[in-house]
Tab-separated table of C-alpha atoms in Angstrom:
chain	number	residue	atom	x	y	z
A	300	MET	CA	0.205	0.207	0.181
A	301	ASN	CA	1.285	3.336	-0.509
A	302	MET	CA	2.419	5.376	1.965
A	303	GLY	CA	0.534	8.191	0.807
A	304	ILE	CA	-2.764	6.345	1.602
A	305	ILE	CA	-1.609	5.682	4.938
A	306	PHE	CA	-0.628	9.431	5.451
A	307	ILE	CA	-3.939	10.751	4.491
A	308	LEU	CA	-5.251	7.232	6.908
A	309	PHE	CA	-2.962	9.162	9.475
A	310	ILE	CA	-4.748	12.226	9.236
A	311	VAL	CA	-7.926	10.672	9.457
A	312	LEU	CA	-7.848	8.722	12.603
A	313	LEU	CA	-6.189	12.151	14.176
A	314	ILE	CA	-9.331	14.213	12.913
A	315	VAL	CA	-11.134	12.039	14.820
A	316	GLY	CA	-9.650	11.663	18.174
A	317	THR	CA	-8.548	8.034	17.766
A	318	ASN	CA	-4.980	8.222	20.302
A	319	ILE	CA	-2.098	9.066	19.247
A	320	TYR	CA	-0.374	5.080	19.960
A	321	ALA	CA	-3.354	3.602	18.326
A	322	ASN	CA	-3.464	5.264	15.616
A	323	LEU	CA	0.467	5.293	14.795
A	324	GLY	CA	-0.272	1.147	15.890
A	325	ILE	CA	-2.925	1.318	13.325
A	326	CYS	CA	-1.020	3.087	10.704
A	327	SER	CA	2.005	0.955	10.451
A	328	LEU	CA	0.159	-2.160	11.347
A	329	LEU	CA	-1.520	-1.810	7.685
A	330	TYR	CA	1.358	-0.436	5.778
A	331	CYS	CA	3.429	-3.603	7.060
A	332	LEU	CA	0.484	-5.898	6.317
A	333	THR	CA	0.065	-5.185	2.646
A	334	ASN	CA	3.438	-4.735	1.599
A	335	GLY	CA	4.027	-8.236	2.228
A	336	PHE	CA	5.577	-7.897	6.354
A	337	THR	CA	4.646	-11.005	8.384
A	338	PRO	CA	2.902	-10.018	11.852
A	339	LEU	CA	5.903	-11.377	13.623
A	340	THR	CA	7.496	-8.837	11.820
A	341	VAL	CA	5.397	-6.756	13.516
A	342	ILE	CA	5.588	-8.271	17.176
A	343	GLN	CA	9.207	-8.020	16.962
A	344	ARG	CA	9.530	-4.337	16.082
A	345	ILE	CA	6.963	-3.257	18.355
A	346	THR	CA	8.714	-5.413	21.360
A	347	MET	CA	12.337	-4.780	20.221
A	348	ALA	CA	11.680	-0.482	20.885
A	349	ALA	CA	10.637	-1.465	24.674
A	350	ASN	CA	13.988	-2.931	24.975
A	351	SER	CA	16.210	0.465	25.605
A	352	PHE	CA	18.699	0.891	27.871
A	353	PRO	CA	18.356	4.521	27.878
A	354	LEU	CA	14.354	4.035	28.279
A	355	LEU	CA	14.126	3.067	31.888
A	356	ALA	CA	15.173	6.786	32.529
A	357	ALA	CA	11.320	7.862	31.733
A	358	PRO	CA	9.619	5.610	34.460
A	359	PHE	CA	12.796	6.994	37.613
A	360	PHE	CA	11.199	10.452	35.923
A	361	ILE	CA	8.107	10.986	36.133
A	362	ILE	CA	7.808	9.082	39.743
A	363	MET	CA	10.443	11.419	41.458
A	364	GLY	CA	8.732	14.652	39.780
A	365	ASN	CA	5.515	13.491	41.210
A	366	ILE	CA	7.020	12.474	44.721
A	367	MET	CA	8.471	15.922	44.368
A	368	ASN	CA	5.406	18.011	43.902
A	369	THR	CA	3.565	16.615	47.092
A	370	SER	CA	6.263	16.709	49.403
A	371	GLY	CA	7.714	20.362	49.812
A	372	VAL	CA	10.130	21.307	47.425
A	373	THR	CA	8.319	23.378	45.609
A	374	LYS	CA	7.024	25.392	47.745
A	375	ARG	CA	10.776	25.344	49.641
A	376	MET	CA	12.218	26.530	46.247
A	377	PHE	CA	9.912	28.756	45.065
A	378	ASN	CA	11.021	30.911	48.382
A	379	PHE	CA	14.488	30.845	47.786
A	380	ALA	CA	13.718	32.286	44.693
A	381	ASN	CA	11.729	34.920	46.141
A	382	VAL	CA	14.102	35.479	48.239
A	383	LEU	CA	17.353	35.497	45.543
A	384	VAL	CA	15.823	37.715	42.981
A	385	GLY	CA	12.777	39.209	44.728
A	386	HIS	CA	14.316	43.048	45.074
A	387	MET	CA	14.825	43.495	41.630
A	388	PRO	CA	12.006	45.423	39.796
A	389	GLY	CA	9.016	42.920	38.976
A	390	GLY	CA	10.184	40.783	41.756
A	391	LEU	CA	8.175	37.924	41.873
A	392	GLY	CA	8.234	37.366	38.063
A	393	HIS	CA	12.279	37.007	38.212
A	394	ALA	CA	11.677	34.486	41.318
A	395	ASN	CA	9.370	32.932	39.243
A	396	ILE	CA	11.126	32.314	36.322
A	397	VAL	CA	14.368	31.794	39.144
A	398	ALA	CA	12.069	28.649	40.543
A	399	SER	CA	11.275	26.775	37.045
A	400	VAL	CA	15.066	27.081	36.781
A	401	LEU	CA	15.673	25.196	39.501
A	402	PHE	CA	12.839	23.218	38.967
A	403	ALA	CA	13.623	21.997	36.413
A	404	GLY	CA	17.044	20.504	37.221
A	405	MET	CA	13.497	17.927	39.138
A	406	SER	CA	10.827	17.333	37.150
A	407	GLY	CA	12.281	17.539	34.000
A	408	THR	CA	8.131	18.545	32.448
A	409	ALA	CA	6.619	22.017	31.127
A	410	VAL	CA	3.024	20.651	32.289
A	411	ALA	CA	4.486	19.994	36.060
A	412	ASP	CA	5.827	23.170	36.661
A	413	ALA	CA	3.084	24.586	35.359
A	414	ALA	CA	0.885	22.651	37.431
A	415	GLY	CA	3.647	21.972	40.840
A	416	LEU	CA	5.417	25.816	40.681
A	417	GLY	CA	2.094	27.041	38.879
A	418	THR	CA	-0.616	26.929	42.313
A	419	ILE	CA	2.315	28.767	44.189
A	420	GLU	CA	3.040	31.450	41.702
A	421	ILE	CA	0.210	32.482	40.493
A	422	LYS	CA	-1.712	33.225	44.138
A	423	ALA	CA	1.934	34.695	45.298
A	424	MET	CA	1.886	37.038	42.620
A	425	ARG	CA	-1.548	38.351	43.008
A	426	ASP	CA	-1.233	38.957	46.580
A	427	ALA	CA	1.574	40.959	46.206
A	428	GLY	CA	-1.343	42.850	44.148
A	429	PHE	CA	0.731	41.622	40.052
A	430	ASP	CA	-2.322	41.083	37.100
A	431	ASP	CA	-3.907	38.174	36.344
A	432	ASP	CA	-3.290	38.447	32.446
A	433	PHE	CA	1.290	39.202	32.994
A	434	SER	CA	1.167	36.939	36.232
A	435	CYS	CA	0.036	33.911	34.195
A	436	ALA	CA	2.309	34.509	31.146
A	437	VAL	CA	5.311	34.119	32.764
A	438	THR	CA	4.309	31.393	34.955
A	439	GLY	CA	3.140	29.605	31.415
A	440	ALA	CA	6.422	30.914	28.850
A	441	SER	CA	9.621	29.857	32.553
A	442	SER	CA	7.648	26.723	32.513
A	443	THR	CA	9.040	25.611	29.056
A	444	ILE	CA	12.331	25.900	30.481
A	445	GLY	CA	12.130	22.449	32.701
A	446	PRO	CA	12.100	19.636	29.753
A	447	ILE	CA	15.717	22.115	28.070
A	448	ILE	CA	17.534	22.125	31.786
A	449	PRO	CA	18.001	18.044	33.051
A	450	PRO	CA	16.407	15.853	33.274
A	451	SER	CA	14.341	15.797	30.889
A	452	LEU	CA	11.599	13.167	29.928
A	453	PRO	CA	11.682	14.359	26.234
A	454	MET	CA	15.751	14.214	25.626
A	455	VAL	CA	15.010	10.511	27.233
A	456	LEU	CA	12.347	9.698	24.392
A	457	TYR	CA	14.309	11.750	21.422
A	458	ALA	CA	17.504	10.036	22.237
A	459	VAL	CA	16.092	6.551	21.979
A	460	LEU	CA	14.725	7.320	18.858
A	461	ALA	CA	17.828	8.802	17.469
A	462	GLU	CA	20.219	6.399	18.804
A	463	ALA	CA	21.906	9.728	20.825
A	464	SER	CA	23.810	9.981	24.039
A	465	VAL	CA	21.107	11.089	26.289
A	466	GLY	CA	24.257	12.477	28.584
A	467	ARG	CA	25.563	14.255	26.157
A	468	LEU	CA	21.683	15.819	25.433
A	469	PHE	CA	21.396	16.941	28.753
A	470	MET	CA	24.829	18.612	29.252
A	471	GLY	CA	23.950	20.271	25.941
A	472	GLY	CA	20.079	21.859	27.014
A	473	LEU	CA	22.384	23.578	30.258
A	474	LEU	CA	22.853	27.239	28.202
A	475	PRO	CA	19.840	27.513	26.714
A	476	GLY	CA	17.350	25.968	29.128
A	477	VAL	CA	20.108	29.665	31.264
A	478	LEU	CA	19.407	31.679	27.952
A	479	MET	CA	15.683	31.951	28.116
A	480	ALA	CA	15.476	32.200	31.331
A	481	GLY	CA	17.531	35.263	31.226
A	482	THR	CA	15.542	36.378	27.742
A	483	LEU	CA	12.164	36.300	29.957
A	484	MET	CA	13.730	37.863	32.866
A	485	ILE	CA	14.935	40.872	30.217
A	486	MET	CA	11.511	41.352	29.422
A	487	VAL	CA	10.141	40.698	32.883
A	488	PHE	CA	12.338	43.983	34.167
A	489	CYS	CA	11.095	45.788	30.761
A	490	TYR	CA	7.160	45.039	31.773
A	491	ALA	CA	7.750	45.969	35.402
A	492	LYS	CA	10.090	49.148	34.637
A	493	ARG	CA	6.457	50.219	32.312
A	494	ARG	CA	4.155	49.324	34.581
A	495	ALA	CA	5.611	49.621	38.048
A	496	TYR	CA	5.473	46.253	39.340
A	497	PRO	CA	6.089	45.777	42.527
A	498	ARG	CA	9.424	45.036	44.259
A	499	ALA	CA	10.428	43.551	47.988
A	500	PRO	CA	13.366	44.821	49.631
A	501	ARG	CA	16.972	43.443	49.625
A	502	PRO	CA	17.261	40.773	52.263
A	503	THR	CA	19.933	40.295	54.681
A	504	LYS	CA	22.521	38.069	54.797
A	505	LYS	CA	20.422	36.580	57.194
A	506	ILE	CA	17.788	36.402	55.156
A	507	LEU	CA	19.004	34.588	52.589
A	508	TRP	CA	20.602	32.409	54.071
A	509	GLN	CA	17.562	30.980	56.283
A	510	ALA	CA	15.863	30.367	53.054
A	511	PHE	CA	19.203	28.912	51.407
A	512	LYS	CA	18.680	26.843	54.333
A	513	ASP	CA	14.860	25.478	54.357
A	514	ALA	CA	15.319	24.670	50.353
A	515	PHE	CA	18.963	22.675	50.746
A	516	TRP	CA	18.346	19.961	50.612
A	517	ALA	CA	16.075	19.902	47.360
A	518	LEU	CA	18.684	22.707	45.785
A	519	MET	CA	21.211	19.834	46.164
A	520	ALA	CA	19.311	16.805	43.644
A	521	PRO	CA	20.507	18.691	40.464
A	522	VAL	CA	23.699	19.323	41.983
A	523	LEU	CA	23.893	15.547	42.709
A	524	LEU	CA	22.344	14.120	39.310
A	525	PHE	CA	24.744	16.654	37.005
A	526	GLY	CA	28.041	16.497	39.268
A	527	GLY	CA	27.194	11.904	39.553
A	528	ILE	CA	26.837	11.807	34.932
A	529	VAL	CA	29.842	13.949	34.375
A	530	SER	CA	32.023	12.666	36.892
A	531	GLY	CA	30.728	9.225	35.308
A	532	VAL	CA	29.459	7.823	38.762
A	533	PHE	CA	26.077	7.649	37.269
A	534	THR	CA	25.152	6.827	33.621
A	535	PRO	CA	21.749	9.231	33.125
A	536	THR	CA	19.570	5.989	33.156
A	537	GLU	CA	21.309	5.375	36.744
A	538	ALA	CA	21.027	8.907	37.584
A	539	ALA	CA	17.018	8.449	37.063
A	540	VAL	CA	16.840	5.678	39.660
A	541	PHE	CA	19.042	7.782	42.401
A	542	ALA	CA	16.991	11.352	41.764
A	543	ALA	CA	13.983	8.732	42.107
A	544	PHE	CA	15.487	7.480	45.590
A	545	TYR	CA	16.755	10.944	46.931
A	546	SER	CA	13.816	12.326	45.926
A	547	LEU	CA	11.304	9.452	48.014
A	548	ILE	CA	14.236	10.417	51.528
A	549	LEU	CA	13.669	14.112	51.055
A	550	GLY	CA	9.890	13.859	51.025
A	551	LEU	CA	9.854	10.792	53.779
A	552	PHE	CA	12.945	11.932	56.541
A	553	VAL	CA	13.720	15.239	55.420
A	554	TYR	CA	11.050	17.644	55.078
A	555	LYS	CA	8.462	15.308	56.359
A	556	GLU	CA	5.413	16.885	53.657
A	557	PHE	CA	5.127	13.464	52.761
A	558	SER	CA	3.301	10.254	53.656
A	559	ILE	CA	3.866	6.968	52.439
A	560	LYS	CA	0.516	6.600	52.394
A	561	ASP	CA	0.714	9.285	49.287
A	562	LEU	CA	3.293	6.102	47.779
A	563	PRO	CA	0.920	4.008	45.768
A	564	ARG	CA	-1.268	6.876	44.401
A	565	ILE	CA	1.964	8.215	43.351
A	566	ILE	CA	3.496	4.733	41.507
A	567	LEU	CA	-0.185	4.427	39.846
A	568	ALA	CA	-0.142	8.181	38.899
A	569	THR	CA	3.485	6.852	37.274
A	570	VAL	CA	2.985	3.801	35.748
A	571	GLU	CA	-0.247	5.321	33.822
A	572	THR	CA	1.616	8.208	32.679
A	573	ASN	CA	4.588	5.804	31.582
A	574	GLY	CA	2.179	3.172	29.684
A	575	VAL	CA	1.405	6.062	27.740
A	576	VAL	CA	5.179	7.257	27.133
A	577	LEU	CA	6.177	3.349	26.186
A	578	ALA	CA	3.259	2.979	24.286
A	579	LEU	CA	3.621	5.696	21.772
A	580	VAL	CA	7.522	4.725	22.139
A	581	MET	CA	6.411	0.966	21.321
A	582	THR	CA	4.945	2.851	18.235
A	583	ALA	CA	6.190	5.633	16.994
A	584	VAL	CA	9.673	3.171	16.372
A	585	MET	CA	7.375	0.916	14.300
A	586	PHE	CA	5.940	3.490	12.780
A	587	GLY	CA	8.905	5.029	12.187
A	588	TRP	CA	10.604	1.692	10.634
A	589	SER	CA	7.657	1.942	7.816
A	590	LEU	CA	8.580	5.178	7.193
A	591	SER	CA	12.403	4.096	6.361
A	592	VAL	CA	11.033	0.800	4.532
A	593	ALA	CA	8.859	3.274	2.175
A	594	ASN	CA	12.293	5.663	1.702
A	595	VAL	CA	9.905	8.972	3.408
A	596	PRO	CA	13.184	10.736	5.538
A	597	GLN	CA	15.452	10.061	1.837
A	598	ILE	CA	12.290	11.488	-0.341
A	599	LEU	CA	11.514	14.742	1.882
A	600	ALA	CA	15.648	15.118	2.154
A	601	SER	CA	15.620	15.340	-1.402
A	602	GLY	CA	12.833	17.796	-1.486
A	603	ILE	CA	14.304	20.194	0.938
A	604	MET	CA	18.046	19.668	-1.047
A	605	SER	CA	16.200	20.332	-3.868
A	606	VAL	CA	15.278	23.644	-2.248
A	607	SER	CA	18.740	24.818	-1.181
A	608	ASN	CA	21.343	23.373	-0.327
A	609	HIS	CA	22.633	24.628	3.310
A	610	PRO	CA	22.375	23.087	6.611
A	611	VAL	CA	20.970	26.572	8.225
A	612	VAL	CA	18.334	27.596	5.304
A	613	ILE	CA	17.576	23.494	6.148
A	614	LEU	CA	17.204	23.857	9.749
A	615	LEU	CA	15.127	27.606	9.345
A	616	LEU	CA	12.971	25.108	7.650
A	617	ILE	CA	12.356	22.518	9.684
A	618	ASN	CA	12.057	25.397	12.728
A	619	ALA	CA	8.598	26.590	10.680
A	620	PHE	CA	7.534	23.259	9.767
A	621	LEU	CA	8.585	22.683	13.647
A	622	LEU	CA	7.048	25.149	15.401
A	623	PHE	CA	3.618	24.699	13.462
A	624	VAL	CA	3.231	20.892	13.967
A	625	GLY	CA	3.049	22.414	18.095
A	626	MET	CA	0.472	24.709	17.398
A	627	PHE	CA	-1.697	20.984	17.055
A	628	MET	CA	0.010	18.348	18.234
A	629	GLU	CA	1.058	17.242	21.547
A	630	ALA	CA	5.245	17.241	22.014
A	631	ASN	CA	6.253	13.522	22.932
A	632	ALA	CA	3.750	12.128	20.409
A	633	ALA	CA	5.603	14.782	17.712
A	634	ILE	CA	8.713	14.141	18.866
A	635	MET	CA	8.424	10.209	17.997
A	636	ILE	CA	7.185	10.511	15.239
A	637	LEU	CA	9.080	12.993	13.771
A	638	THR	CA	12.209	12.425	14.518
A	639	PRO	CA	12.888	9.156	12.706
A	640	ILE	CA	12.336	12.002	9.613
A	641	PHE	CA	14.508	13.896	10.095
A	642	ILE	CA	18.091	12.320	11.839
A	643	PRO	CA	18.562	10.581	8.320
A	644	LEU	CA	18.360	14.475	6.940
A	645	MET	CA	20.710	15.956	9.448
A	646	HIS	CA	23.555	13.031	9.809
A	647	ALA	CA	23.734	13.865	5.969
A	648	LEU	CA	24.025	17.186	6.936
A	649	GLY	CA	26.419	17.232	9.362
A	650	VAL	CA	24.173	18.795	11.868
A	651	SER	CA	24.926	17.591	15.233
A	652	PRO	CA	22.307	15.439	17.388
A	653	THR	CA	22.280	17.176	19.810
A	654	GLN	CA	22.045	20.475	18.669
A	655	PHE	CA	18.781	19.252	16.936
A	656	GLY	CA	17.370	17.491	19.805
A	657	ILE	CA	17.282	20.153	21.818
A	658	MET	CA	16.439	22.639	18.912
A	659	MET	CA	13.420	19.901	17.998
A	660	ILE	CA	12.510	20.099	22.004
A	661	LEU	CA	12.381	23.912	21.636
A	662	ASN	CA	10.109	24.342	19.001
A	663	LEU	CA	7.728	21.515	20.546
A	664	MET	CA	7.852	23.254	24.190
A	665	ILE	CA	7.124	26.587	22.608
A	666	GLY	CA	3.776	24.791	20.663
A	667	LEU	CA	2.941	23.973	24.325
A	668	LEU	CA	2.525	27.951	24.144
A	669	THR	CA	-0.071	27.924	21.029
A	670	PRO	CA	-3.412	27.892	20.604
A	671	PRO	CA	-4.781	25.277	19.252
A	672	VAL	CA	-3.465	22.596	21.914
A	673	GLY	CA	-1.399	25.186	23.391
A	674	ILE	CA	-1.403	22.238	26.924
A	675	VAL	CA	0.333	24.328	29.250
A	676	LEU	CA	-1.688	27.704	28.432
A	677	TYR	CA	-4.819	25.205	29.333
A	678	VAL	CA	-3.039	23.804	32.487
A	679	VAL	CA	-2.567	27.419	34.025
A	680	SER	CA	-5.767	28.574	33.017
A	681	ASN	CA	-6.999	25.996	34.781
A	682	VAL	CA	-5.164	26.740	37.743
A	683	ALA	CA	-5.631	30.339	37.551
A	684	LYS	CA	-9.609	30.438	36.667
A	685	VAL	CA	-9.219	32.567	34.360
A	686	SER	CA	-10.148	32.173	30.087
A	687	PHE	CA	-7.868	30.499	28.185
A	688	GLU	CA	-8.560	33.361	25.934
A	689	ARG	CA	-6.690	36.132	27.928
A	690	VAL	CA	-4.236	33.832	28.878
A	691	THR	CA	-3.358	32.921	24.480
A	692	LYS	CA	-3.278	36.810	24.477
A	693	ALA	CA	-1.129	37.329	28.171
A	694	THR	CA	1.693	35.064	26.871
A	695	ALA	CA	2.238	35.516	23.505
A	696	PRO	CA	4.392	38.649	23.341
A	697	PHE	CA	6.233	35.750	25.253
A	698	LEU	CA	6.699	34.135	22.629
A	699	ILE	CA	9.695	36.578	21.203
A	700	PRO	CA	12.574	35.934	23.583
A	701	LEU	CA	11.573	32.252	23.480
A	702	ILE	CA	11.801	32.171	19.254
A	703	THR	CA	14.695	34.469	20.258
A	704	VAL	CA	16.679	31.524	21.617
A	705	LEU	CA	15.701	29.226	19.630
A	706	LEU	CA	17.504	30.931	16.439
A	707	LEU	CA	20.431	31.611	18.383
A	708	ILE	CA	20.794	27.901	19.257
A	709	THR	CA	20.091	27.114	15.392
A	710	LEU	CA	22.716	29.446	14.093
A	711	ILE	CA	24.727	29.458	16.815
A	712	PRO	CA	26.246	24.952	17.483
A	713	GLY	CA	28.770	25.993	19.856
A	714	ILE	CA	26.045	27.060	22.304
A	715	THR	CA	24.291	24.011	22.535
A	716	THR	CA	27.440	21.426	21.844
A	717	TRP	CA	30.275	22.954	23.337
A	718	ILE	CA	29.875	21.782	27.139
A	719	PRO	CA	28.790	18.038	25.866
A	720	ASN	CA	32.330	18.467	23.594
A	721	LEU	CA	34.713	19.533	26.872
A	722	LEU	CA	33.124	16.915	29.066
A	723	PHE	CA	32.572	13.565	26.716
A	724	GLY	CA	34.690	14.875	23.915
A	725	PRO	CA	33.537	15.909	20.571
A	726	GLU	CA	30.536	14.217	19.016
A	727	LEU	CA	31.831	11.638	16.271
């Protein structure tokens, strides 16, 4: 059966609301069975997709984020961030962004950031006199930092599909994450000056020290993760196991805001989330294999190369395409579908898989802030009890700094490759 017919079927199933993993599975199965492949081949391809050591990191990072969200870590993180930068013009707006940077080192997902930290941040900003539109916009925009600064679930999924190094991707996200925070803070500063937003008094050394002490063990989580990976004590997958165990100890014995009775509920939520992720991975790998058999990556590469053979021009075209896709498709699903298509082209162009991976993930994170899907917009709207339309309109200007960073990492590969090359040597 022609792959064009399969694509039409895929779009039809997407429009009628079929689950994305069911859609991928149906299309892959139909293509294989109508092109001479046996059912056993299909089963082998699907089951082999789950046989991945890096993929083991996913459930442990998910359970870590769930535990951190219910053990008082988010509250301490935000308080420390507020003491640290709350004295700047637009204080709580800056604290919102810094808290997202700190929380990114533990949660790894934008939705967890928006839902977990968002509740605390929006209430604090309301109480301090910030308008709802600005509070929602900063909360939504800053949550996109979560999957860029490691650990990151989207990076793990991309690495599995692209056969790239999880460690290199993790380290490659550090500078882009810092740039995102910096550009968003410049945006907050401009708003604060124009609208005369409040700021806290400059903290004394005693207050700063007390806030640091309260958040110390939470702040140690990303430090231990990075240190362990960089020093070679454990792999990124093993780091996920350590992080989950560390968060459990923190919640039970250090902050004591987490009860063992909460564990079954959190494990169940983790299993449900990971089940969806695993189903997506297995069917997406099968779909990617079907695409490769049908020579779709080669056809796509030829089509793009006919427009231009300059890597920068091609990356800019792909950016525009990914921004469009992100408006309609959930980020993890888009990573699953598009990575097998674009990776052969990146290899042909000599583009680093690390650079492209972070570029792709940032594109799709921006998609979380754009309608009609805009998952983070819906989460923030729900948390703040503000209409989706108001949140969308308020967040739109904050896309400017995020797109600026996207262009920077597209045009300057060293932003994403310098730290990984420093730590692990040149990429082969």
